[in-house]
CSV table of C-alpha atoms in Angstrom, one decimal:
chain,number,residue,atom,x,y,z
A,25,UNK,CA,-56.0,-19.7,-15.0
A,26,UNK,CA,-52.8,-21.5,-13.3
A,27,UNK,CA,-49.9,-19.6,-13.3
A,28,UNK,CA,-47.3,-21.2,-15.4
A,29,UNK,CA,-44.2,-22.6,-13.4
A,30,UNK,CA,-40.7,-21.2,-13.9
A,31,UNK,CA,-38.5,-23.1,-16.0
A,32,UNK,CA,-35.4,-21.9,-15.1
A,33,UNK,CA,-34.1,-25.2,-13.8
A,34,UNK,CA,-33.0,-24.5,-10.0
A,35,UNK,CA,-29.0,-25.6,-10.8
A,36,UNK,CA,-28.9,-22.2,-13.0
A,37,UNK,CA,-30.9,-20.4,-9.5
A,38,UNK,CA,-28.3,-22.0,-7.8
A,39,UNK,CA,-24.9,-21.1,-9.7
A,40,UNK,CA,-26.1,-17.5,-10.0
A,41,UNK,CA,-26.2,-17.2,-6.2
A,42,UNK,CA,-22.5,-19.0,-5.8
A,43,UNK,CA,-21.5,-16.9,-8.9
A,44,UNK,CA,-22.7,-13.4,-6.3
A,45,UNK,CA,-21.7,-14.6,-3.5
A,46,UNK,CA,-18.2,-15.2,-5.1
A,47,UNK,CA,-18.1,-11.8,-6.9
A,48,UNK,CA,-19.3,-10.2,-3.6
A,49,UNK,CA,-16.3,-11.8,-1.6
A,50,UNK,CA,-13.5,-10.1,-3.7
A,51,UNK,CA,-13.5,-6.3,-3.0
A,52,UNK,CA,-13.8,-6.0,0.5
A,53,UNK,CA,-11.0,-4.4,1.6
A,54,UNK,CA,-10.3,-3.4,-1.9
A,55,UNK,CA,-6.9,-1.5,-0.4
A,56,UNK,CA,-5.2,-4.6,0.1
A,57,UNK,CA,-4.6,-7.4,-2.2
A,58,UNK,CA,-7.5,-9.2,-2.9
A,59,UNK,CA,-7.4,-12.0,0.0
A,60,UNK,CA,-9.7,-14.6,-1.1
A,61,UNK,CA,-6.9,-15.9,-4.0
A,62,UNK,CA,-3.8,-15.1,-1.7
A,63,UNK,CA,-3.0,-16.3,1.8
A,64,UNK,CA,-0.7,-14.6,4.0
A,65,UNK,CA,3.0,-15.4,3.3
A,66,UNK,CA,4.7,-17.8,6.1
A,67,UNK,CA,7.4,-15.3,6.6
A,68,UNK,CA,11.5,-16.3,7.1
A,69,UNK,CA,12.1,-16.6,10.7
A,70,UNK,CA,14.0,-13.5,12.1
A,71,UNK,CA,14.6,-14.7,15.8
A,72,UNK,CA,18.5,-13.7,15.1
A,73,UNK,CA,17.4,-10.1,14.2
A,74,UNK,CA,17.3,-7.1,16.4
A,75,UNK,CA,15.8,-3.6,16.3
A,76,UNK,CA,18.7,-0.4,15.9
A,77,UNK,CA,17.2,1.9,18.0
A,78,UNK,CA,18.4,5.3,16.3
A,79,UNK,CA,18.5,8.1,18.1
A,80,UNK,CA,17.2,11.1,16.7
A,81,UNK,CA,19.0,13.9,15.3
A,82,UNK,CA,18.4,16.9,18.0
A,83,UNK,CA,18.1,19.9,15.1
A,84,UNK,CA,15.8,18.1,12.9
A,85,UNK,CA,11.9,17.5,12.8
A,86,UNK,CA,10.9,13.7,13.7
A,87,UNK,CA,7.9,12.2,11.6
A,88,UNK,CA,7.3,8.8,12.6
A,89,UNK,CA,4.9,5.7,10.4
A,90,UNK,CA,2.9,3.5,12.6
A,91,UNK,CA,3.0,-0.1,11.5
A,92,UNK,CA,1.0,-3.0,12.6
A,93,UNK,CA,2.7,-6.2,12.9
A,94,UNK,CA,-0.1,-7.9,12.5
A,95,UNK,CA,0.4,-6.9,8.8
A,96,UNK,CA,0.4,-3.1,6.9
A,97,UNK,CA,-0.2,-2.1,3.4
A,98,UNK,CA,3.3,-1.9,1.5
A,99,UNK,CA,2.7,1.0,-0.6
A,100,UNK,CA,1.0,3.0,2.3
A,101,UNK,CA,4.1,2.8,4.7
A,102,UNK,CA,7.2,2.4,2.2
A,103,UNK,CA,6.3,5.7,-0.2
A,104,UNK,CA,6.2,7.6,2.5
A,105,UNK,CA,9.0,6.5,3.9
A,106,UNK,CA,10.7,6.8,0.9
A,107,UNK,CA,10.0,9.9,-0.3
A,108,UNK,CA,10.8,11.5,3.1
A,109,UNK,CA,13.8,10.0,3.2
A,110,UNK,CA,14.8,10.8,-0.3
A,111,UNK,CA,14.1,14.4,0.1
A,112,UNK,CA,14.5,15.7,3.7
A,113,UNK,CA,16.8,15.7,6.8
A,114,UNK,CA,13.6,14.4,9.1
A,115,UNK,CA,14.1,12.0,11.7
A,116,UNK,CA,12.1,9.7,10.3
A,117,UNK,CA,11.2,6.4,12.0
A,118,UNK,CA,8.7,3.5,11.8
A,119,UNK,CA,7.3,2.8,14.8
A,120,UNK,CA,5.0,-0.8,16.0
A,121,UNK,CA,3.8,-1.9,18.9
A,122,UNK,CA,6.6,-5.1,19.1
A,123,UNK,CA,10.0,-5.7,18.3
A,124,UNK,CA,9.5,-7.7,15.7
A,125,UNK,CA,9.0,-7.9,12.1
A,126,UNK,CA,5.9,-6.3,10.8
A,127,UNK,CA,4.4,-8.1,7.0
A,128,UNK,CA,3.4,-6.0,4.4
A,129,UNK,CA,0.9,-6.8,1.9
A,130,UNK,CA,2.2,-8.2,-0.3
A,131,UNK,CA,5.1,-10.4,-0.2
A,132,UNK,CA,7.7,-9.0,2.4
A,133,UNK,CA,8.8,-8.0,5.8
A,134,UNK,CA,10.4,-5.2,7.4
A,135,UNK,CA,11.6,-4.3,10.6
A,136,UNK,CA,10.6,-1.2,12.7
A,137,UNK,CA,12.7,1.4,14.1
A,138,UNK,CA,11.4,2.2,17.3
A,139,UNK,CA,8.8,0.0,19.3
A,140,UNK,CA,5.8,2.3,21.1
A,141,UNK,CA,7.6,2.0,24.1
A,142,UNK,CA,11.2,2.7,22.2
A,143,UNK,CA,9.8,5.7,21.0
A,144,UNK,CA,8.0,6.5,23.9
A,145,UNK,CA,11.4,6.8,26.4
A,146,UNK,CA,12.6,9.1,23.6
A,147,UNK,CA,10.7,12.0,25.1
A,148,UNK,CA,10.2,13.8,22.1
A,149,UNK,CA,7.0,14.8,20.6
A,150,UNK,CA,6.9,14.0,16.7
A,151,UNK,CA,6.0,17.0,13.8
A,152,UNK,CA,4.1,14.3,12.0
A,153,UNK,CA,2.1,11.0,12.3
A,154,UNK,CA,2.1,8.7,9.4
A,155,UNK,CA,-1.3,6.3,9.3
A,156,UNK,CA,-1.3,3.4,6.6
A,157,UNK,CA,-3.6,1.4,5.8
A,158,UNK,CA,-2.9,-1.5,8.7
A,159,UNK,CA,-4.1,-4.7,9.2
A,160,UNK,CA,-7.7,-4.1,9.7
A,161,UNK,CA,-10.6,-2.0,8.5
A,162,UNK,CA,-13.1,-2.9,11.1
A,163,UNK,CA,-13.9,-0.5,14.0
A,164,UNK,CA,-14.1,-3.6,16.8
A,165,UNK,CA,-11.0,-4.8,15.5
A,166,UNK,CA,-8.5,-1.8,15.2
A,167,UNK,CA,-6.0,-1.9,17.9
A,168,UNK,CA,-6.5,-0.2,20.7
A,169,UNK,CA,-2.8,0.2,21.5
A,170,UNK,CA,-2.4,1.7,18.3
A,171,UNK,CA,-4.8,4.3,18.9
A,172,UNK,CA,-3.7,5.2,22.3
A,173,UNK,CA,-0.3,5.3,21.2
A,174,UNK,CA,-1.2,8.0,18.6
A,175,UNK,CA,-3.5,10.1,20.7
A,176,UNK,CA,-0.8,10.3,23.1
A,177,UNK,CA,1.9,11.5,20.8
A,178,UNK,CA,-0.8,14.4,19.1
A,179,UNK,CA,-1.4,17.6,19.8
A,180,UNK,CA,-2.9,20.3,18.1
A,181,UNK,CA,0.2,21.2,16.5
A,182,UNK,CA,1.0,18.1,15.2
A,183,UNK,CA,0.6,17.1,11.4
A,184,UNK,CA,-1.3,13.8,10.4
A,185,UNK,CA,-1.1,12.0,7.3
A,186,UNK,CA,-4.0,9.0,6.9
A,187,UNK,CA,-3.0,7.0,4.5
A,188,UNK,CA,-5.6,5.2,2.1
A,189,UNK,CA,-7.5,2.9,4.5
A,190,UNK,CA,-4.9,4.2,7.3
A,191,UNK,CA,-8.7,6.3,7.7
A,192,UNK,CA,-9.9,3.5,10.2
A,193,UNK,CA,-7.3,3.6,12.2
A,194,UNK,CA,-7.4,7.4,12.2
A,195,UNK,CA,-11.1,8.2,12.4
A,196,UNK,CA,-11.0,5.6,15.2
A,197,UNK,CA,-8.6,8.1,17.4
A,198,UNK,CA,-11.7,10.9,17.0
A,199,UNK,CA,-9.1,13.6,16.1
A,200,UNK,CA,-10.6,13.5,12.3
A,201,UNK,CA,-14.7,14.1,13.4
A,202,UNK,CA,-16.0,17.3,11.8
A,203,UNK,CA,-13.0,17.3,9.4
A,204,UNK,CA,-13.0,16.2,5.3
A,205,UNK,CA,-11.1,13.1,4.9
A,206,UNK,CA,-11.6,10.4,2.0
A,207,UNK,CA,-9.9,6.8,1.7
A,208,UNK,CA,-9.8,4.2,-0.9
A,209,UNK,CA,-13.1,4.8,-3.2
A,210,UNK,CA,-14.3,1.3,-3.0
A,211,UNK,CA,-13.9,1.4,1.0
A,212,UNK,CA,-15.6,4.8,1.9
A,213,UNK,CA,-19.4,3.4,2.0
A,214,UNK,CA,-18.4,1.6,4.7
A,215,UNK,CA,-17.0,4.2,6.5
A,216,UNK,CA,-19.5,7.0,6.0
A,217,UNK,CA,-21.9,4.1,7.9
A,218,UNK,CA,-19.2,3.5,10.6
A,219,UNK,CA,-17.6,7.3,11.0
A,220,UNK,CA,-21.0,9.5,10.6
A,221,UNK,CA,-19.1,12.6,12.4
A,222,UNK,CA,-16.4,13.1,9.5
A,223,UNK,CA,-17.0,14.6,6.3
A,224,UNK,CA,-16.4,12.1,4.1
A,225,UNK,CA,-15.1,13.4,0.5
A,226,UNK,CA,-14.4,11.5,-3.2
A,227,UNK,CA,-13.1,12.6,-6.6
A,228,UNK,CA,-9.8,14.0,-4.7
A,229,UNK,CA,-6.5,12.7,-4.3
A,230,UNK,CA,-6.1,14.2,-1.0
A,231,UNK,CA,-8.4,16.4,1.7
A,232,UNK,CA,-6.5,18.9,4.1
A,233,UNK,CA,-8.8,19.7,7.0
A,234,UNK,CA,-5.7,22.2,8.8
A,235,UNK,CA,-2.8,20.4,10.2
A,236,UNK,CA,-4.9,16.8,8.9
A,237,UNK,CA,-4.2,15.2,5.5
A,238,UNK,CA,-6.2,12.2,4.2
A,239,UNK,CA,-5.6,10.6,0.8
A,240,UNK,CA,-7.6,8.3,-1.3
A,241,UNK,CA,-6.4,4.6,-2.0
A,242,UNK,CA,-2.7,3.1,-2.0
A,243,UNK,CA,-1.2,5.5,-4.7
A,244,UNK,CA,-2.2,8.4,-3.5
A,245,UNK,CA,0.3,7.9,-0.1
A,246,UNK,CA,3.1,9.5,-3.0
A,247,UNK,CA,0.7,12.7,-2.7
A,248,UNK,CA,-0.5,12.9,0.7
A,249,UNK,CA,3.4,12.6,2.0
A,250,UNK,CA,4.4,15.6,-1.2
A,251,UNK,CA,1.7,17.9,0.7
A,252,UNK,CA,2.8,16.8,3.9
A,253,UNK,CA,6.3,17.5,2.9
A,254,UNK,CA,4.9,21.3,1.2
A,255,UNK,CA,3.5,21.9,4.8
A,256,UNK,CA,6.4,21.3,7.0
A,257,UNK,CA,10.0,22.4,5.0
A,258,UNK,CA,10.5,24.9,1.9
A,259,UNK,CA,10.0,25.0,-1.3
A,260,UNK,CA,13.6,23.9,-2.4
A,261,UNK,CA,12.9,20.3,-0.1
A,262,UNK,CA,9.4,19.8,-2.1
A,263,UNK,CA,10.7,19.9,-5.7
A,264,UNK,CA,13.3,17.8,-4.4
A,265,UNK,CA,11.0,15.1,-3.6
A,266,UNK,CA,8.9,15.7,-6.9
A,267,UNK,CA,11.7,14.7,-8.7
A,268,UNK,CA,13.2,12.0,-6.4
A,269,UNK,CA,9.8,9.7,-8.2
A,270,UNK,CA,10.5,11.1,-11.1
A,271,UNK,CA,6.7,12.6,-10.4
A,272,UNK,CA,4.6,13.0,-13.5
A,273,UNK,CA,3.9,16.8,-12.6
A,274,UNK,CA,6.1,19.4,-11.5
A,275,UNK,CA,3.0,20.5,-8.8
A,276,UNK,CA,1.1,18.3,-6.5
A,277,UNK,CA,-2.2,17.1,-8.4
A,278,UNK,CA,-5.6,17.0,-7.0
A,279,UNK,CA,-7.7,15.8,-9.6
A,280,UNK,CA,-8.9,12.4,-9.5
A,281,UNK,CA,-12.0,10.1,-10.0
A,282,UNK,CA,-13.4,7.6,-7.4
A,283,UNK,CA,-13.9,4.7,-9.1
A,284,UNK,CA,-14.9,1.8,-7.0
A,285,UNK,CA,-15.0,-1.7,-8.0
A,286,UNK,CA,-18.1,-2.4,-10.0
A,287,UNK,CA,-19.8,-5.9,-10.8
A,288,UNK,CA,-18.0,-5.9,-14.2
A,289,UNK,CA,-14.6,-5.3,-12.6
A,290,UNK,CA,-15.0,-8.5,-10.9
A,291,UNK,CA,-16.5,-10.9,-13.5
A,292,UNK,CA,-13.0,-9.2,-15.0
A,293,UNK,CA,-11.1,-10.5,-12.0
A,294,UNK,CA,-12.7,-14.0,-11.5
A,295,UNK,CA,-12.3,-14.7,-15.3
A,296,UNK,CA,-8.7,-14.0,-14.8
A,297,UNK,CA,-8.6,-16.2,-11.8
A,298,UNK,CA,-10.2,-19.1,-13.3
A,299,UNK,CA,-9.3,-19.0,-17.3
A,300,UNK,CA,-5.8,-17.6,-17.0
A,301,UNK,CA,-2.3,-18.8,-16.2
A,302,UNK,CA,-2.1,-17.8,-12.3
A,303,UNK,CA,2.0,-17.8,-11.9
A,304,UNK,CA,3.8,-18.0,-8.7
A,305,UNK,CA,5.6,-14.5,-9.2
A,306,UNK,CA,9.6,-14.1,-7.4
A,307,UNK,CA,10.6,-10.7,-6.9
A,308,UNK,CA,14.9,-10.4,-5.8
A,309,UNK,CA,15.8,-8.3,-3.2
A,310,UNK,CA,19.6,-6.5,-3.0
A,311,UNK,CA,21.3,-4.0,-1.6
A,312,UNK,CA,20.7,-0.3,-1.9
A,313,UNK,CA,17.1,-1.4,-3.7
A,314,UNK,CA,14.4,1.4,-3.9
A,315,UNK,CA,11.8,1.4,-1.2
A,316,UNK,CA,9.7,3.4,-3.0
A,317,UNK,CA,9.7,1.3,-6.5
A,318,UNK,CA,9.8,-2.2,-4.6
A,319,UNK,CA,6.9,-1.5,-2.9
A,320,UNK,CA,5.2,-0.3,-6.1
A,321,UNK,CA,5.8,-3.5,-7.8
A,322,UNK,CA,5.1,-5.5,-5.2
A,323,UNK,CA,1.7,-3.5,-4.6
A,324,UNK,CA,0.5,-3.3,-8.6
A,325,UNK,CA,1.3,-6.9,-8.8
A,326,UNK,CA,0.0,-8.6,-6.5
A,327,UNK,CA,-3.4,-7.0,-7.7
A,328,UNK,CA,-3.2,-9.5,-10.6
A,329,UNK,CA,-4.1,-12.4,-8.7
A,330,UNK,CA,-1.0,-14.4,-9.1
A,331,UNK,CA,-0.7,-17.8,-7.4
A,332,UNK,CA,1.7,-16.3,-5.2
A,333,UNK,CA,4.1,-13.2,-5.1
A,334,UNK,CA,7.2,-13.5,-2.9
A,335,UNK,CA,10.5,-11.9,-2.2
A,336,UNK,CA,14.1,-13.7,-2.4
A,337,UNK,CA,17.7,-12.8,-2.1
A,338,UNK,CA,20.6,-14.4,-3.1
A,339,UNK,CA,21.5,-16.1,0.0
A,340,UNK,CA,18.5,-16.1,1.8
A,341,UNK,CA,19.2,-13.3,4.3
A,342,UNK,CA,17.3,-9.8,4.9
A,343,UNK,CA,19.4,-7.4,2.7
A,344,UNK,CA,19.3,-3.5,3.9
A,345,UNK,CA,17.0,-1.1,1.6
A,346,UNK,CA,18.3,2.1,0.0
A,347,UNK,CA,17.3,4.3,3.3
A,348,UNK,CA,18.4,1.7,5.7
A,349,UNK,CA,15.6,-0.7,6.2
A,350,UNK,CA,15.9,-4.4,6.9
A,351,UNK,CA,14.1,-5.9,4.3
A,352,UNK,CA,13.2,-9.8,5.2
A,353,UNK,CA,12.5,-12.1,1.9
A,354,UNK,CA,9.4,-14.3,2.5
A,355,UNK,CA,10.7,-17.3,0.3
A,356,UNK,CA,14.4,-18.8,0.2
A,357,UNK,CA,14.3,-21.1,-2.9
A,358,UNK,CA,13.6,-19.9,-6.6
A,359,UNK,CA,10.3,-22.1,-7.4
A,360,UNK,CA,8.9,-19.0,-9.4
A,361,UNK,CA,7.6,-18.9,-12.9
A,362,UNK,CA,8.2,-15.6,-13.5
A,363,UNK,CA,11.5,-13.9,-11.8
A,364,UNK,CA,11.5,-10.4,-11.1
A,365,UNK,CA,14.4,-7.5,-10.3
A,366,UNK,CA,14.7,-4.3,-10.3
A,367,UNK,CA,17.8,-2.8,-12.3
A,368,UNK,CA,19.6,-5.8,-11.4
A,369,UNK,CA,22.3,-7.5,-12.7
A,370,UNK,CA,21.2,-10.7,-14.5
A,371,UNK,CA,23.0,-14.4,-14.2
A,372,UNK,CA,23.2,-17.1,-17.0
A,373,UNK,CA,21.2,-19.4,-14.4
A,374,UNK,CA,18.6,-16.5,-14.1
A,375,UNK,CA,18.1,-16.7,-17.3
A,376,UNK,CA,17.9,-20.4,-18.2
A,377,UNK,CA,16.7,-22.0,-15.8
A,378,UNK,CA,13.1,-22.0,-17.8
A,379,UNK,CA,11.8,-19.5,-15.2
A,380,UNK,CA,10.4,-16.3,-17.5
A,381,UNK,CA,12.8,-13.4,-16.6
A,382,UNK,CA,12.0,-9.7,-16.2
A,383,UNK,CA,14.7,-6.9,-15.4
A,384,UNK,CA,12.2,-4.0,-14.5
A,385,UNK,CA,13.7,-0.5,-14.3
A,386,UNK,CA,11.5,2.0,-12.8
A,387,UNK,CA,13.3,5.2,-13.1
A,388,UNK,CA,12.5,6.6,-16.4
A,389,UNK,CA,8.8,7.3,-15.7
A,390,UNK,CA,6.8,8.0,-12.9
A,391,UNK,CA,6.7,4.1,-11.3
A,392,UNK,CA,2.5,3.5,-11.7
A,393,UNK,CA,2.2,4.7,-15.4
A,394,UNK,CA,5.7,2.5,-16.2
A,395,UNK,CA,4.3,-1.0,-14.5
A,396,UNK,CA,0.7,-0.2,-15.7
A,397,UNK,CA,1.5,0.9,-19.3
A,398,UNK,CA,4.9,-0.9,-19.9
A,399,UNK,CA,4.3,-4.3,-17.7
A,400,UNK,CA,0.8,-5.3,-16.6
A,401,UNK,CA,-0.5,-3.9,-19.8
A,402,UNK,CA,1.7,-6.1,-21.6
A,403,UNK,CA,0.6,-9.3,-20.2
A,404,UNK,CA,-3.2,-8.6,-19.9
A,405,UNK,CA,-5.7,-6.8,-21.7
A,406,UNK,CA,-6.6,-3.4,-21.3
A,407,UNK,CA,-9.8,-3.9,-19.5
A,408,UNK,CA,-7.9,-6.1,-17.1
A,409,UNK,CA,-5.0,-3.6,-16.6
A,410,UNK,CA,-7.6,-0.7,-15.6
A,411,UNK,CA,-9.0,-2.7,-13.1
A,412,UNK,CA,-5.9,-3.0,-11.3
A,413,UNK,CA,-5.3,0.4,-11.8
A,414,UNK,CA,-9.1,0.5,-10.0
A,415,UNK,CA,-7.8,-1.4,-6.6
A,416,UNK,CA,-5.1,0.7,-6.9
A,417,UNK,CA,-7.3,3.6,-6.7
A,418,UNK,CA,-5.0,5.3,-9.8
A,419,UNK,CA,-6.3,6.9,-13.0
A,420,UNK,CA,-4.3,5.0,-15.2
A,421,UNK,CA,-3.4,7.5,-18.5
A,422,UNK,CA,-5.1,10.3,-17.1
A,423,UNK,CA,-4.9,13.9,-18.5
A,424,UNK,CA,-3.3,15.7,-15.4
């Protein structure tokens, strides 16, 4: 008897396999903004911009952020910077390998404190080593500078906080092997293949292996930087920073679920790419803004796949953040179809020049649940809303 012949006509073979191989492109690197819709912002030039140098205050415990100027994940670097900041008297400085701005993903610049070599002729050994997710995930790529720079400025006193996929960078240095550590859920398959030595751990917000901390994805830096905080000053200096986020516990939580990217999550994401309205989103920038919710904006928006998402101030120039940063806008006219500022004060031109306006103020809840539940939420459906939740690696409405 002759077997019977498929028919499935080949075009329906063939748009499955584009359809899988499209699906399979979008969570790679699930930490950072999904880069397949979004290429990198052509930043403002900054040639007329120069690093301060601070010098450290002698009495006070220095905790520096490495940043890659190649690019570094928003969220990862800015909440910790903020929160430390906000709640301590730390010398606290981010340091990169040039003098030059360093992009964050998504949709601004910033620029260092200290270059490695800066730092370096400081001669002082920091308490604590910030690691963000930076601009790479892939062991041959990681730079090399980067990790001799932090092996250089560790000891075994010395406190470590790897931030989300910031675990490349760290379990690159060796100083995490035979410790727990954990990273974005969606991420750490690949890293159990290319880090065998460390004990890689899920359904936690944060591992402490001794003086090393690890956290899982993007919104988890708020509490890998609260232990860190618990672990190096008083109790007085880590309520403080609890409610400095307006934190949605008055104790650091633990709980969490892993949930990586599944294959529904991104028929979710390429139905919203190629059915909905995909808006070139403009976020303003003043004076005295929040590091912490900027970045959090920023972060949980651009994980809806706009056309674009970009930063602007009123006249074009960097404006200086709440704890002193330079913060560079990546686009100098208002083409945006949505307009975007935090507890700002709002023009009649804002308002009517047909662009969609949205005053956002952050500091009333704890800053995920508010843009989740109260924005995102708003403009998508639910299933939609949790998968951004997802890339953010946050359990959105939780029981804590």
């Amino acid at each position: 008897m002759k077997r019977r012949k498929s028919t499935v006509p080949k075009i329906i073979i063939k748009t499955g396999s584009i359809l899988v191989l499209t699906l399979g492109i979008i969570t790679f690197k699930a930490c950072k903004p999904i880069q397949g819709f979004m290429s990198k912002p052509e930043y403002a030039e900054t040639s007329d911009l120069s690093l301060n140098y601070p010098k450290p205050k002698p009495s006070s415990k220095t905790i520096i952020l490495i940043a890659d100027n190649q690019g570094t994940e928003i969220f990862d670097l800015l909440a910790p910077y903020y929160i430390l900041k906000a709640s301590t008297n730390a010398n606290v400085f981010i340091v990169s390998k040039h003098d030059f701005q360093i992009p964050l993903h998504r949709g601004l610049s910033i620029l260092p404190h200290h270059t490695f070599e800066s730092f370096d002729a400081l001669d002082i050994r920091p308490d604590a080593i910030v690691i963000p997710n930076l601009s790479t995930i892939m062991p041959a790529e990681v730079d090399i500078d980067i990790i001799a720079f932090i092996k250089q400025n560790y000891d075994n006193d010395t406190y470590i906080l790897s931030v989300c996929d910031g675990a490349a960078t760290a379990a690159k240095t060796g100083i995490f092997d035979d410790r727990q550590m954990t990273a974005h859920a969606s991420d750490i398959p690949y890293f159990k293949k290319w880090y065998p030595n460390i004990e890689w751990t899920t359904n936690k917000r944060y591992t402490i292996s001794d003086n090393l901390i690890a956290t899982a994805g993007v919104s988890n830096a708020t509490e890998g930087t609260l232990m860190l905080i618990s672990m190096l000053f008083d109790t007085n200096t880590i309520e403080k920073a609890i409610k400095s986020i307006n934190y949605p516990s008055d104790y650091v939580l633990n709980k969490h679920q892993s949930n990586t990217i599944n294959f529904n999550d991104k028929v979710n994401i390429l139905s919203k790419v190629t059915f909905k309205g995909n808006k070139k989103i403009g976020v303003l920038l003043e004076d005295n803004v929040s590091e912490f919710n900027l970045a959090a904006l920023l972060d949980t928006y651009s994980r809806t796949f706009p056309k674009s998402i970009d930063t602007f101030s009123d006249n074009g120039k960097p404006v200086t953040s709440k704890h002193g940063l330079t913060l560079i806008p990546t686009e100098s006219s208002l083409g945006f179809d949505t307009l975007m500022c935090l507890d700002c004060d709002v023009t009649n031109q804002r308002e009517n020049n047909g662009t969609n306006f949205k005053k956002v103020i952050l500091d009333t809840n704890y800053v995920f649940d508010e843009v989740l539940n109260n924005h995102i939420g708003k403009e998508f459906n639910e299933s939609f809303t949790q998968v951004v939740a997802k890339l953010l690696d946050y359990n959105l409405n939780q029981k804590k």
